[in-house]
């Protein structure tokens, strides 16, 4: 089987810290090039990573089988639709689009083109969260907190909900199985309309789910706590597992060889998306999978 040809759109901070180290470690794929609308900023980054710079989005698409999109949320609809119309598989940073209708249009386009369209929610691939998901059959309560030390503004509430709080809601609902109802919640902003605090409550059968974020909590801590029939499990920052089962506390250390990118699920996102793209590119299945709506986006009004 020939190697998959990969491209990158967007070379900002997240792409440089989280994605280029993963994608540049080419083994059974080739990194064909990168494109960013700001050529002057993109060229030094491409040179440091030894990645060819594409003159345009269309020229990048013409040389690739799949493209990872890390550009601004506002650009997602135009960039992703251009790539799909060019016959290219896409893995894009969350959120898929700025609003629900544009997200649905992209999913429909990918289905018509029989192409892979994947949103890179890396926490779904974090090893400790994956292990926790297998322990929740008897869970009564699930709570996820993801706080910021001091990150109020400069963007408005809507931007922060989609840019950061979305991780919390998506991860909690994914852990619970995805079939949850929104029972209520709170959104607090300052006078400028910038998010200060968010907390929401969901239910999935007997399971009660809480998501929480404060933008000026004095801490960057991320925690997930599950209360089950016989166990209390706490995960901190995707790397510390603490478990109580009536006979003391058990702390599970992470493997010494496991990198931060692996702990946070980024390596697995890459591997999963590339494997799916290979299957589609070289075996051409008959149709795309349907994507379900996230209850958090539709019922909370976070996407309209």
mmCIF file with all atom_site columns, C-alpha atoms in Angstrom, residues 1-6 26-31 64-66 274-275 277-283:
data_model
loop_
_atom_site.group_PDB
_atom_site.id
_atom_site.type_symbol
_atom_site.label_atom_id
_atom_site.label_alt_id
_atom_site.label_comp_id
_atom_site.label_asym_id
_atom_site.label_entity_id
_atom_site.label_seq_id
_atom_site.pdbx_PDB_ins_code
_atom_site.Cartn_x
_atom_site.Cartn_y
_atom_site.Cartn_z
_atom_site.occupancy
_atom_site.B_iso_or_equiv
_atom_site.pdbx_formal_charge
_atom_site.auth_seq_id
_atom_site.auth_comp_id
_atom_site.auth_asym_id
_atom_site.auth_atom_id
_atom_site.pdbx_PDB_model_num
ATOM 1  C CA . UNK A 1 1   ? 0.000   0.000  0.000  1.00 0.00 ? 1   UNK A CA 1
ATOM 2  C CA . UNK A 1 2   ? 1.369   3.398  -0.938 1.00 0.00 ? 2   UNK A CA 1
ATOM 3  C CA . UNK A 1 3   ? 1.969   6.044  1.697  1.00 0.00 ? 3   UNK A CA 1
ATOM 4  C CA . UNK A 1 4   ? -0.732  8.558  2.528  1.00 0.00 ? 4   UNK A CA 1
ATOM 5  C CA . UNK A 1 5   ? 0.138   12.151 1.572  1.00 0.00 ? 5   UNK A CA 1
ATOM 6  C CA . UNK A 1 6   ? -0.596  14.591 4.411  1.00 0.00 ? 6   UNK A CA 1
ATOM 7  C CA . UNK A 1 26  ? 6.422   10.507 9.475  1.00 0.00 ? 26  UNK A CA 1
ATOM 8  C CA . UNK A 1 27  ? 6.551   6.734  9.135  1.00 0.00 ? 27  UNK A CA 1
ATOM 9  C CA . UNK A 1 28  ? 3.830   5.324  6.920  1.00 0.00 ? 28  UNK A CA 1
ATOM 10 C CA . UNK A 1 29  ? 2.786   8.724  5.577  1.00 0.00 ? 29  UNK A CA 1
ATOM 11 C CA . UNK A 1 30  ? 4.549   11.704 3.996  1.00 0.00 ? 30  UNK A CA 1
ATOM 12 C CA . UNK A 1 31  ? 4.133   15.315 5.087  1.00 0.00 ? 31  UNK A CA 1
ATOM 13 C CA . UNK A 1 64  ? -2.511  15.605 -0.584 1.00 0.00 ? 64  UNK A CA 1
ATOM 14 C CA . UNK A 1 65  ? -4.805  12.716 0.262  1.00 0.00 ? 65  UNK A CA 1
ATOM 15 C CA . UNK A 1 66  ? -5.678  14.149 3.700  1.00 0.00 ? 66  UNK A CA 1
ATOM 16 C CA . UNK A 1 274 ? -4.794  8.477  9.297  1.00 0.00 ? 274 UNK A CA 1
ATOM 17 C CA . UNK A 1 275 ? -5.936  4.862  9.551  1.00 0.00 ? 275 UNK A CA 1
ATOM 18 C CA . UNK A 1 277 ? -8.191  7.947  5.740  1.00 0.00 ? 277 UNK A CA 1
ATOM 19 C CA . UNK A 1 278 ? -6.115  5.034  4.463  1.00 0.00 ? 278 UNK A CA 1
ATOM 20 C CA . UNK A 1 279 ? -9.141  2.762  4.457  1.00 0.00 ? 279 UNK A CA 1
ATOM 21 C CA . UNK A 1 280 ? -11.211 5.316  2.578  1.00 0.00 ? 280 UNK A CA 1
ATOM 22 C CA . UNK A 1 281 ? -8.466  6.361  0.180  1.00 0.00 ? 281 UNK A CA 1
ATOM 23 C CA . UNK A 1 282 ? -7.356  2.922  -0.875 1.00 0.00 ? 282 UNK A CA 1
ATOM 24 C CA . UNK A 1 283 ? -10.463 0.773  -0.328 1.00 0.00 ? 283 UNK A CA 1
#
